[in-house]
Coordinates of C-alpha atoms in Angstrom, one line a residue:
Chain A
X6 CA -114.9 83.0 225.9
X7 CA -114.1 86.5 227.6
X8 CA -117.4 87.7 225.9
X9 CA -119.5 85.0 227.0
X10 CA -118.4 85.1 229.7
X11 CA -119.0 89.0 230.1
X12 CA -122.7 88.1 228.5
X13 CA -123.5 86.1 231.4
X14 CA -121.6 87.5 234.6
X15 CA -124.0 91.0 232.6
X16 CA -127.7 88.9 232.9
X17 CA -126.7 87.9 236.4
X18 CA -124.9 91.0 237.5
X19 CA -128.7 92.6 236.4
X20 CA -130.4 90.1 239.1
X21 CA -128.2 90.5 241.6
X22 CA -127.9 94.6 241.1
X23 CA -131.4 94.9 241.4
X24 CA -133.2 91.9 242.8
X25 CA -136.0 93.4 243.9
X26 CA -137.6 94.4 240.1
X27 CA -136.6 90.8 239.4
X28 CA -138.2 89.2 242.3
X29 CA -141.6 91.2 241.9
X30 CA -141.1 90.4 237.7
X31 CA -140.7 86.8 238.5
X32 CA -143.6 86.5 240.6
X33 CA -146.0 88.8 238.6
X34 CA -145.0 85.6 235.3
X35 CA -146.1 83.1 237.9
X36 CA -149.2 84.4 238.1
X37 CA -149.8 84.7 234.8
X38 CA -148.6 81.5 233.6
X39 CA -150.1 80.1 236.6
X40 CA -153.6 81.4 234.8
X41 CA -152.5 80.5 231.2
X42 CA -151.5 77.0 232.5
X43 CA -154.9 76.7 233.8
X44 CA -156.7 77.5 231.3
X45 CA -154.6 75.6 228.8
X46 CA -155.1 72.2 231.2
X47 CA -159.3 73.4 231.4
X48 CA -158.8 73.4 227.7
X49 CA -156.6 70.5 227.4
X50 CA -159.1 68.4 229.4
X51 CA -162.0 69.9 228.0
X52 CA -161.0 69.1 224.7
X53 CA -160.8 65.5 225.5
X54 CA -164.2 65.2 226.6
X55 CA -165.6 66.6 223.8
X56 CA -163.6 63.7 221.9
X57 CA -165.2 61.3 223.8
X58 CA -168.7 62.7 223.4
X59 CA -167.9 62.6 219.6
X60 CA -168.0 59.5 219.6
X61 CA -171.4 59.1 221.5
X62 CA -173.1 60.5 218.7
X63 CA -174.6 58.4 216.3
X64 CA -177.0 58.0 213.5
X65 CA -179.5 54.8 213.6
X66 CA -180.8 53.7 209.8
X67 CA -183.3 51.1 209.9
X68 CA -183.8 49.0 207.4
X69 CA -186.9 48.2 205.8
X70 CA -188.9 45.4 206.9
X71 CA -188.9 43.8 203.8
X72 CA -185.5 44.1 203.1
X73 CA -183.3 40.7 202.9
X74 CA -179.8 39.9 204.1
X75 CA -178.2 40.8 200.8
X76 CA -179.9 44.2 200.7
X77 CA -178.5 44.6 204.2
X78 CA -175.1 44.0 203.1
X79 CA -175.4 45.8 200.6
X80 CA -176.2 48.8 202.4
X81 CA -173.7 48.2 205.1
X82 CA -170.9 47.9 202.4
X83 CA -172.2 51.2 200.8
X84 CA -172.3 53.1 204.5
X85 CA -169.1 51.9 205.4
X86 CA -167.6 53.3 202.2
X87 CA -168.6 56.9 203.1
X88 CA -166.0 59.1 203.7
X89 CA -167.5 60.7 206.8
X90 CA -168.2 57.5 208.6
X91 CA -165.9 56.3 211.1
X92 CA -167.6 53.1 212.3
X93 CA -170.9 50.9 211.3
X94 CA -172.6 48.1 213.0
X95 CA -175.1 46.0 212.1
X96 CA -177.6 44.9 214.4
X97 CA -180.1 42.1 213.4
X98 CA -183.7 41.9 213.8
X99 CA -182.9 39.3 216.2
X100 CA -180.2 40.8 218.1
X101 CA -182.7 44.2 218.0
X102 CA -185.1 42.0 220.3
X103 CA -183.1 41.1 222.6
X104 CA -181.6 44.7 222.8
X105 CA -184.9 46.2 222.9
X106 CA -185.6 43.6 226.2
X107 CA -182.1 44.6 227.9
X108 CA -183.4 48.0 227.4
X109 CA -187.7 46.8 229.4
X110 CA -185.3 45.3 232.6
X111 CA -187.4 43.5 234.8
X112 CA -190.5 44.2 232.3
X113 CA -189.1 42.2 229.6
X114 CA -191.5 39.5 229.9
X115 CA -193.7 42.0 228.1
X116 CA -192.5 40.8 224.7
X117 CA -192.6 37.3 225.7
X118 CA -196.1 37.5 223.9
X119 CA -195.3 38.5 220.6
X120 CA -195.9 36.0 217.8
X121 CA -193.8 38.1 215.6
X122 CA -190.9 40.3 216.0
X123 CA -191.9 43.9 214.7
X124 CA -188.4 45.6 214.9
X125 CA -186.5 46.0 212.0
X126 CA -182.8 45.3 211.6
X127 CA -180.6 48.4 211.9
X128 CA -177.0 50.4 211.4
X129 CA -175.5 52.1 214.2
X130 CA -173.3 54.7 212.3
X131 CA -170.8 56.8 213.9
X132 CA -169.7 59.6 212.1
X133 CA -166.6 61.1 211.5
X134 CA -167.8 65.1 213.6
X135 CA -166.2 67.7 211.3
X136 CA -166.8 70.7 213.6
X137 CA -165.6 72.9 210.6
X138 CA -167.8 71.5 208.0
X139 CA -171.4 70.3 209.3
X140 CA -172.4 70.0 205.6
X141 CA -170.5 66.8 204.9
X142 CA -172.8 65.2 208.3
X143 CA -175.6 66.6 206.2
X144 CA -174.5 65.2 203.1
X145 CA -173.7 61.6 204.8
X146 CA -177.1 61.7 206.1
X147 CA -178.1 62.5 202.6
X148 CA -176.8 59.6 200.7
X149 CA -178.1 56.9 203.5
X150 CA -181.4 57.7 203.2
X151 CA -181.1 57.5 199.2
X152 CA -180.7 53.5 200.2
X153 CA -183.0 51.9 198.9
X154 CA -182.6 49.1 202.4
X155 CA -183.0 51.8 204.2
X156 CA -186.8 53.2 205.4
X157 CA -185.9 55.9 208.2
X158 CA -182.6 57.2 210.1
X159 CA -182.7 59.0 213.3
X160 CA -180.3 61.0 215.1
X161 CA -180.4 64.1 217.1
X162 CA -178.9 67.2 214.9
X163 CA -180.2 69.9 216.8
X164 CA -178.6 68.1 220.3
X165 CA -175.2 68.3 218.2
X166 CA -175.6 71.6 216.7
X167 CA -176.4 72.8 220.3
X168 CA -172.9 71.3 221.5
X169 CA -171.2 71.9 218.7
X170 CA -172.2 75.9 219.3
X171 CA -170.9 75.5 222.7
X172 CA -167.5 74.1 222.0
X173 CA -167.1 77.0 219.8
X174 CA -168.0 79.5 222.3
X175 CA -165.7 77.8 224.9
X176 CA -163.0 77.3 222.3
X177 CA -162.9 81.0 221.7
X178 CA -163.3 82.2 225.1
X179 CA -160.6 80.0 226.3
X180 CA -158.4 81.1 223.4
X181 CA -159.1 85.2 223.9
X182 CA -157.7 84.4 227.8
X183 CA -155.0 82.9 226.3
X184 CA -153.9 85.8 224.1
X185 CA -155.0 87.8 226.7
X186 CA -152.2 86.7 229.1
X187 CA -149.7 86.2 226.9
X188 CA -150.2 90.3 226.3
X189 CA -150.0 90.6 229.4
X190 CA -146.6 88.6 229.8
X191 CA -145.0 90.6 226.6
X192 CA -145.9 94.0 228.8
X193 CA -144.6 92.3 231.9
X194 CA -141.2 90.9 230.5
X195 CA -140.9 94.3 228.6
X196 CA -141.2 96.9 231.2
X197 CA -139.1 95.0 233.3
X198 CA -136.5 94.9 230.9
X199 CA -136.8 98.5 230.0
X200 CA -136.7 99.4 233.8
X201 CA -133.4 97.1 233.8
X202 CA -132.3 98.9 230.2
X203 CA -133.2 102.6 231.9
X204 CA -130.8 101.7 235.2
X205 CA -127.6 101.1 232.9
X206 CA -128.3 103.6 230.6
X207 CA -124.6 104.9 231.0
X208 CA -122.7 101.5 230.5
X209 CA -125.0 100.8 227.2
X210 CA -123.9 104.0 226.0
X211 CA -120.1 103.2 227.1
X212 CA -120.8 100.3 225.2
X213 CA -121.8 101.0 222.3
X214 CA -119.1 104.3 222.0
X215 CA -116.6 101.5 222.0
X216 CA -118.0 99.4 219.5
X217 CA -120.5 96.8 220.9
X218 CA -123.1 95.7 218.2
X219 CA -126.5 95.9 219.3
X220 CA -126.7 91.7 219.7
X221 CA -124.0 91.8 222.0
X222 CA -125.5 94.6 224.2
X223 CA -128.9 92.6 223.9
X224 CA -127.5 89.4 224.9
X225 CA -127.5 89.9 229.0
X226 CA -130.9 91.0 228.9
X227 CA -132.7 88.9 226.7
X228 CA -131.2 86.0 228.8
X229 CA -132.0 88.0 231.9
X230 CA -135.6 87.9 230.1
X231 CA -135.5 84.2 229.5
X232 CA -134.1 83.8 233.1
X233 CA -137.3 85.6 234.1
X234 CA -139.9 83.3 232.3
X235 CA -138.1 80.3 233.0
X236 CA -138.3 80.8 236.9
X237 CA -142.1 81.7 236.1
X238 CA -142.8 78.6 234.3
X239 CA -141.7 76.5 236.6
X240 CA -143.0 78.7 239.8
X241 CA -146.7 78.6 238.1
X242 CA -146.2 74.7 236.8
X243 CA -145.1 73.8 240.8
X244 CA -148.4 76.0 242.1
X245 CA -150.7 74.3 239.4
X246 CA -149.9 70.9 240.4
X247 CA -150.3 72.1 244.2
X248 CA -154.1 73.2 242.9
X249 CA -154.4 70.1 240.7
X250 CA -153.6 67.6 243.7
X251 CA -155.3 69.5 246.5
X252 CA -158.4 71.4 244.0
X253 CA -159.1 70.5 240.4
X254 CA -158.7 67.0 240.8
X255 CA -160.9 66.6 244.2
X256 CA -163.5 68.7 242.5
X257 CA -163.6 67.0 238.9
X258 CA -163.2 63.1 241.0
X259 CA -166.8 64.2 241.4
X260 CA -167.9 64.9 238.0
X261 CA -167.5 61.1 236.5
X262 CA -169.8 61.9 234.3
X263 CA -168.0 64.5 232.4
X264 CA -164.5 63.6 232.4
X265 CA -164.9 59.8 232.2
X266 CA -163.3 57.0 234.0
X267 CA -159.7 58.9 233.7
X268 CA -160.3 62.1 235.2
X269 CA -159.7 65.1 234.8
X270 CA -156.0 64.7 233.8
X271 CA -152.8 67.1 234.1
X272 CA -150.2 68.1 231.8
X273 CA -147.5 64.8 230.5
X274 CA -143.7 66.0 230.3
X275 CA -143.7 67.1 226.6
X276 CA -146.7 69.6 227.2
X277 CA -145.0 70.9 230.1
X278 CA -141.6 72.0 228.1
X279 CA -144.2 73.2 225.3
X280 CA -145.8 75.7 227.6
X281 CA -142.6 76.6 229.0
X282 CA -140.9 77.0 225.6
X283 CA -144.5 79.6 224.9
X284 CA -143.8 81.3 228.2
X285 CA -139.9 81.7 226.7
X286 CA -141.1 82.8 223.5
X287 CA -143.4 85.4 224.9
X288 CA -140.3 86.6 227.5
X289 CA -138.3 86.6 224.1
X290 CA -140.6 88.9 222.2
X291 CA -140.9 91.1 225.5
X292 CA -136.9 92.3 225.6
X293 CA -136.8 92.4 222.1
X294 CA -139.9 95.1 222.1
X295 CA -137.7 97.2 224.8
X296 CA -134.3 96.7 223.1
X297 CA -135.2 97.6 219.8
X298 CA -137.0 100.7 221.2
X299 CA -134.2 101.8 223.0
X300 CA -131.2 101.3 220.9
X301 CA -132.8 102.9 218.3
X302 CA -133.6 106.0 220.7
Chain B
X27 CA -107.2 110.0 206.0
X28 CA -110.8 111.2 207.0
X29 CA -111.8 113.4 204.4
X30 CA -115.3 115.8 204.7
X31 CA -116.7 116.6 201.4
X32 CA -119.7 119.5 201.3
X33 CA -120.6 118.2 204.2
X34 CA -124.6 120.0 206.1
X35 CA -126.0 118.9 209.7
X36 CA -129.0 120.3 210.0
X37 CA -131.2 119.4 213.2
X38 CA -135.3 120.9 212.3
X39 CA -134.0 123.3 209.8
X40 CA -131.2 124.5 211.9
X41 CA -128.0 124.2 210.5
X42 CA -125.2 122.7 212.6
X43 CA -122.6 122.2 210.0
X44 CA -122.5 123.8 206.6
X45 CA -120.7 123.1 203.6
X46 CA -118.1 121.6 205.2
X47 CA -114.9 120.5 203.3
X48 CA -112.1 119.0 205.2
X49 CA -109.0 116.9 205.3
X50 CA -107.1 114.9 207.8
X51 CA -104.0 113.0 207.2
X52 CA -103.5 109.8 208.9
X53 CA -101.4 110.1 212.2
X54 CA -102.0 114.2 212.6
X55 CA -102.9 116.2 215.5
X56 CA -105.9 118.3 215.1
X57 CA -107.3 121.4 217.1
X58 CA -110.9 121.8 216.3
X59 CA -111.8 125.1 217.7
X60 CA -114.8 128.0 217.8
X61 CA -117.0 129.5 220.0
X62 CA -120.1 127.6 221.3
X63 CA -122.4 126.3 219.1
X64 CA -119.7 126.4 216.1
X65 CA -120.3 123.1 215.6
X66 CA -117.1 121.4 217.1
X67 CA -118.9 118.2 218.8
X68 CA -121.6 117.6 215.9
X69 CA -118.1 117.4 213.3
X70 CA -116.8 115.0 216.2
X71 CA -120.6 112.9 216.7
X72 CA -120.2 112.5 212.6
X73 CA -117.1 111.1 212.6
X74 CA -118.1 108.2 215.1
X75 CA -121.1 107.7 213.2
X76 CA -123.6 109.5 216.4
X77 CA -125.1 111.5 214.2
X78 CA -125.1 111.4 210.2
X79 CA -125.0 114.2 207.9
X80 CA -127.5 115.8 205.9
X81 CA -125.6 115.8 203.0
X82 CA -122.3 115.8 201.4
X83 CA -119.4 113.0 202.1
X84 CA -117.6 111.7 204.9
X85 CA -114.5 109.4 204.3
X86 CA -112.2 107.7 207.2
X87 CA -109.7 105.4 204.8
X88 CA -112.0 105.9 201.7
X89 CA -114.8 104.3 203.3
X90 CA -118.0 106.9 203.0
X91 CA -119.1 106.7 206.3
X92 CA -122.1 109.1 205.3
X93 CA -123.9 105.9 203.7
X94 CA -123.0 103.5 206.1
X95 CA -125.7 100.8 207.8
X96 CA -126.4 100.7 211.4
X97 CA -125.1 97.1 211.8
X98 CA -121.3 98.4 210.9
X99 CA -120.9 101.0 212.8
X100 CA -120.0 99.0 215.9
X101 CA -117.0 97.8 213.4
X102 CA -116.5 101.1 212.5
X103 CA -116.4 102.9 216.4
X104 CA -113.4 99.9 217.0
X105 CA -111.1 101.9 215.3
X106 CA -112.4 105.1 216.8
X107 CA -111.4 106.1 221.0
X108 CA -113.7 109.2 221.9
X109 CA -112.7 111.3 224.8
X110 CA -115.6 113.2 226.8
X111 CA -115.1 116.0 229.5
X112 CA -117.9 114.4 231.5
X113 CA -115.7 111.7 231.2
X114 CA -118.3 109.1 230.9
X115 CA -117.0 106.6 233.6
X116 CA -118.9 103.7 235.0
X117 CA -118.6 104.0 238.9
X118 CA -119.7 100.5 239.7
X119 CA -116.6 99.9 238.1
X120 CA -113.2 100.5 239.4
X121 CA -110.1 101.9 237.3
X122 CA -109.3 99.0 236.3
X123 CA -112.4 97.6 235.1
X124 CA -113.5 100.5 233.2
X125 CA -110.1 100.5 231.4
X126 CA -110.7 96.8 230.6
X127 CA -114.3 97.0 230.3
X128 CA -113.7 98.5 226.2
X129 CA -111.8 94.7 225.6
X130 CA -114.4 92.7 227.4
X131 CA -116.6 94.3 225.2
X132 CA -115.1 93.5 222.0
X133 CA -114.4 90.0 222.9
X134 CA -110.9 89.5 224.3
X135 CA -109.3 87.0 226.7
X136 CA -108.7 87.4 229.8
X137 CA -104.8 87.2 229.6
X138 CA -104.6 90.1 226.6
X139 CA -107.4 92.2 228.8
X140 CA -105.0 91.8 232.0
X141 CA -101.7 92.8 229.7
X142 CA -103.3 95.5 227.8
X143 CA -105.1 97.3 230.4
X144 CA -101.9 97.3 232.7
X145 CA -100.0 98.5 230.1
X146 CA -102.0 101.4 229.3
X147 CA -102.9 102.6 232.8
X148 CA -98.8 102.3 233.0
X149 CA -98.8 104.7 229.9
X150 CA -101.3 106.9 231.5
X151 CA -100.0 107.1 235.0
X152 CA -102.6 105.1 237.3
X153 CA -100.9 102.1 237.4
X154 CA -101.0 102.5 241.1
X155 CA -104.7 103.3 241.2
X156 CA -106.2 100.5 239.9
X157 CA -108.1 99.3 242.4
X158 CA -110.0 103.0 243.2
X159 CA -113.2 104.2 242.2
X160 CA -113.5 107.3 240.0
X161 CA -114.9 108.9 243.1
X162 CA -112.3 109.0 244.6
X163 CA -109.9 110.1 241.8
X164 CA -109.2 113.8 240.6
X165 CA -110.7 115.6 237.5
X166 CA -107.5 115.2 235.9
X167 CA -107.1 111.3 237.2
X168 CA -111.3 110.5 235.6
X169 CA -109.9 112.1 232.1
X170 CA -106.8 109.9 232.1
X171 CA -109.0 106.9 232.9
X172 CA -111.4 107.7 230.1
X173 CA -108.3 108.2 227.6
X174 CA -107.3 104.6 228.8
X175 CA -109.8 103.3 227.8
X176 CA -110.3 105.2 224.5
X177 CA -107.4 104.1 223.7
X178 CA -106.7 100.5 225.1
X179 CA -107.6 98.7 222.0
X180 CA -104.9 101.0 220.0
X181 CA -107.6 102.5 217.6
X182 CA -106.2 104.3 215.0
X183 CA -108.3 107.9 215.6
X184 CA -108.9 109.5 218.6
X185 CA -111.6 112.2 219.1
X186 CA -111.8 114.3 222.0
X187 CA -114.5 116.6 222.8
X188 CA -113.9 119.2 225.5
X189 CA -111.3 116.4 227.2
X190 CA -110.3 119.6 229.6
X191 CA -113.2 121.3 230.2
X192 CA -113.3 120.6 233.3
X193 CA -109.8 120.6 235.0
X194 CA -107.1 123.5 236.3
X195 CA -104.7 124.2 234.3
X196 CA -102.2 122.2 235.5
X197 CA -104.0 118.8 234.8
X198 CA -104.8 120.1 231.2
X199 CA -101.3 120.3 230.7
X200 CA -100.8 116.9 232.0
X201 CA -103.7 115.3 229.9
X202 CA -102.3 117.4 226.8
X203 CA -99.3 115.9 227.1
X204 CA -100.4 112.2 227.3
X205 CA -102.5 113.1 224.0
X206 CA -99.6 114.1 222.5
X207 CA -97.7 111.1 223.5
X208 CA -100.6 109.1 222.0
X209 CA -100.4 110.8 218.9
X210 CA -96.8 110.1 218.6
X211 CA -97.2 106.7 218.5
X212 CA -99.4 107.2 215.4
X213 CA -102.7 108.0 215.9
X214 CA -104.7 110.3 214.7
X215 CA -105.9 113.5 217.3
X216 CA -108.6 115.1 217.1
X217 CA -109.5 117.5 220.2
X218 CA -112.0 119.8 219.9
X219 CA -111.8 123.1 222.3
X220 CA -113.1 126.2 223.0
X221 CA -109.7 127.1 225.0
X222 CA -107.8 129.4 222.2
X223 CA -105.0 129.7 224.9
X224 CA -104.5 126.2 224.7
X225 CA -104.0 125.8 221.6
X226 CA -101.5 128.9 221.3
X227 CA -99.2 126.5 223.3
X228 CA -98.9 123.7 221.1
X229 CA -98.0 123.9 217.0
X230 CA -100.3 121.6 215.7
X231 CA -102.7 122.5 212.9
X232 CA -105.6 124.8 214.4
X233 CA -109.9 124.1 212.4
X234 CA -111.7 127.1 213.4
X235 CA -115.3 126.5 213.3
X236 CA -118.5 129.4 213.1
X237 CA -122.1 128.8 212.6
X238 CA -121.4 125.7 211.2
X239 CA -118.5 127.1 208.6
X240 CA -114.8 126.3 208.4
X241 CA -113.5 129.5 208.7
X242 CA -109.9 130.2 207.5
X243 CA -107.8 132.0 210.6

């Protein structure tokens, strides 16, 4: 007990000592969790839209016009047995006319005048986007069009390359910020602790003449450091909801078209104590960079 | 017993401590003595594991402290009280939280901090002081605060270096004194000095240091 409680009367004793390091410490993490949580919720958000234009691309087979109902089974059975396909639909040459008329509007009386219906029946095939591996959409594309149903498939590679190239791009750029910051944090948290370390470099050394370990001498300023992070988390969480009700979400309201009927969304409870556990973690590894280097000095 | 076997400290090249044999029984009172630079303090900053040697063999109770790992010698330094003439106080503190501060450290309760550290400022004399600052205490009154606390946890060695190297010589008497009532009770002094008319008063067993060599006097 007596030890505890000398552990944290020491991390508290630090902030109320010097307050001023502290205060300008604390404020320096909000800001830079305030920018990692923004980029992490840009990312978050971005990620979801991406998900959901996944799942707009699709391949169209047709079949062949001489194909009969069993060959189209056939081939829907073998399509929806791919491994890289997610969902099939068949549409019917039928159904295709009408579809094709939705599509004319008001100028669908324009096919009022065919004798015969020319469009073929046809899959609508959405694959299963392996950013990783484009090969196995290559492959899948592959083995359709070895059907013998099937007479031609379209889909827009180059579109999906071309997005595909820019999720990478904004994958890695968001992620180099990331690590950026979190640098920035371990130099933060650490010369704040060494400045802490530096102004009781006497009772340290009293310390450890008498017989502290090096844990116990760590203790009050690794919480001091977890103390620090904590307060910054939920500084830069408060300030990024601030910006989310009164900036992000006004601005992205007006971009429907990207973010989709939900919006451009903020963090749910267990993301929150994730970041925060990070911004811990990075605190964490901070001290422990000073401590180490200066009991060992 | 603390037992030095061939012991060298060298620092770049230089030595500080050469062949070095040794032997301290358990409860004796030791003068450690030489001019400066002898290599008085480095013998002391082996012993509590500051510094380790070169070479050669150091044993407190037959445990070679020479070899030993970073992580005990926190264990070890519990059973060691070292003295220092800058005294080494903390003056946020006041006398009797420095005293206590050595048995917050290592974990005791609040009732056995209260008891012990009342008890030894009684043995020391500042019983009445506990509520000061060391600035505002004497030379003489620092030492005796920094002995209190060397030796509040009743280790069983106590190393001094230079403990009156800054007071009259009047409070060295005094502080003398208290080291000899501390090793009459049993534990083992070690004071190194400079002052050879110090140790002309006393009959304890005299370890004259010179570049680094025990030197028989």
């Amino acid at each position: 007990m007596g030890r505890l409680q000398y552990i944290l009367k020491g991390a508290m004793g630090h902030v109320r000592q010097s307050p001023v390091p502290v205060i300008l410490s604390v404020i320096t993490l909000s800001i830079s969790f305030l920018i990692l949580d923004s980029i992490l919720l840009f990312f978050l958000n971005f990620k979801g839209v991406t998900k959901k234009w996944d799942k707009s691309f699709v391949i169209v087979a047709y079949l062949k016009s001489d194909a009969t109902d069993e060959d189209g089974k056939k081939a829907f059975e073998i399509i929806n047995s791919m491994e890289s396909v997610q969902k099939t639909e068949f549409v019917n040459r039928e159904d295709a006319l009408k579809k094709f008329g939705q599509e004319f509007g008001e100028n669908s009386y324009l096919l009022e005048g065919l004798e015969e219906n020319p469009l073929p029946a046809y899959f609508i095939i959405t694959p299963e986007l392996d950013r990783d591996n484009m090969g196995k959409l290559d492959q899948m594309i592959e083995n359709i069009k070895k059907i013998d149903a099937i007479d031609d498939i379209q889909y827009e590679k180059d579109v999906v390359l071309k997005f595909i190239r820019a999720i990478s791009g904004i994958n890695i750029l968001f992620s180099t910020l990331g690590i950026f910051i979190l640098i920035a944090v371990l130099f933060i948290v650490s010369n704040t602790i060494r400045l802490s370390l530096f102004s009781r470099k006497d009772e340290i050394e009293i310390m450890t003449l008498v017989g502290a370990s090096d844990a116990f001498i760590s203790a009050p300023y690794i919480l001091e450091a977890v103390f620090q992070c904590f307060t910054g988390a939920v500084f830069s969480f408060i300030m990024l909801y601030l910006l989310y009700i009164y900036v992000f979400f006004p601005v992205t309201d007006s971009m429907l078209f990207i973010f989709g009927i939900h919006g451009f969304r903020f963090y749910n409870i267990e993301e929150i104590l994730y970041i925060t556990g990070i911004c811990i973690a990075a605190g964490l590894a901070g001290s422990y960079m000073s401590l180490r280097r200066f009991l060992r000095a | 017993m603390i037992q030095f076997f061939h012991v060298n400290k060298y620092f770049q090249n230089i030595p500080a401590l050469e062949a070095v044999n040794l032997r301290i029984e358990k409860g004796e009172f030791i003068f450690l003595t030489g001019p400066s630079g002898a290599g008085k303090s480095t013998l002391l900053r082996l012993l509590f594991c500051a510094d380790s040697p070169t070479s050669g063999q150091i044993l407190i109770d037959g445990r070679n402290i020479a070899r030993i790992t970073r992580k005990s010698i926190p264990y070890l330094r519990r059973n060691i009280g070292v003295v220092f003439q800058d005294f080494k106080l903390l003056h946020s503190l006041n006398v009797f939280d420095n005293v206590a501060f050595t048995l917050q450290v290592l974990g005791a309760g609040s009732s056995e901090i209260k008891r012990k550290t009342f008890s030894v400022l009684q043995a020391v004399g500042l019983q009445h002081k506990i509520n000061l600052y060391p600035r505002v205490l004497s030379g003489g009154e620092q030492q005796r605060v920094a002995i209190a606390r060397a030796i509040v946890n009743e280790p069983a060695i106590l190393l001094a270096d230079e403990p009156t190297g800054n007071l009259d010589m009047d409070l060295t008497y005094e502080i003398m004194s208290l080291f000899m009532r501390i090793n009459a009770r049993g534990t083992t002094v070690i004071i190194a000095t400079h002052n050879t008319e110090l140790i002309k008063n006393y009959n304890k067993r005299v370890v004259f240091l010179e570049k680094g060599r025990i030197i028989d006097k």
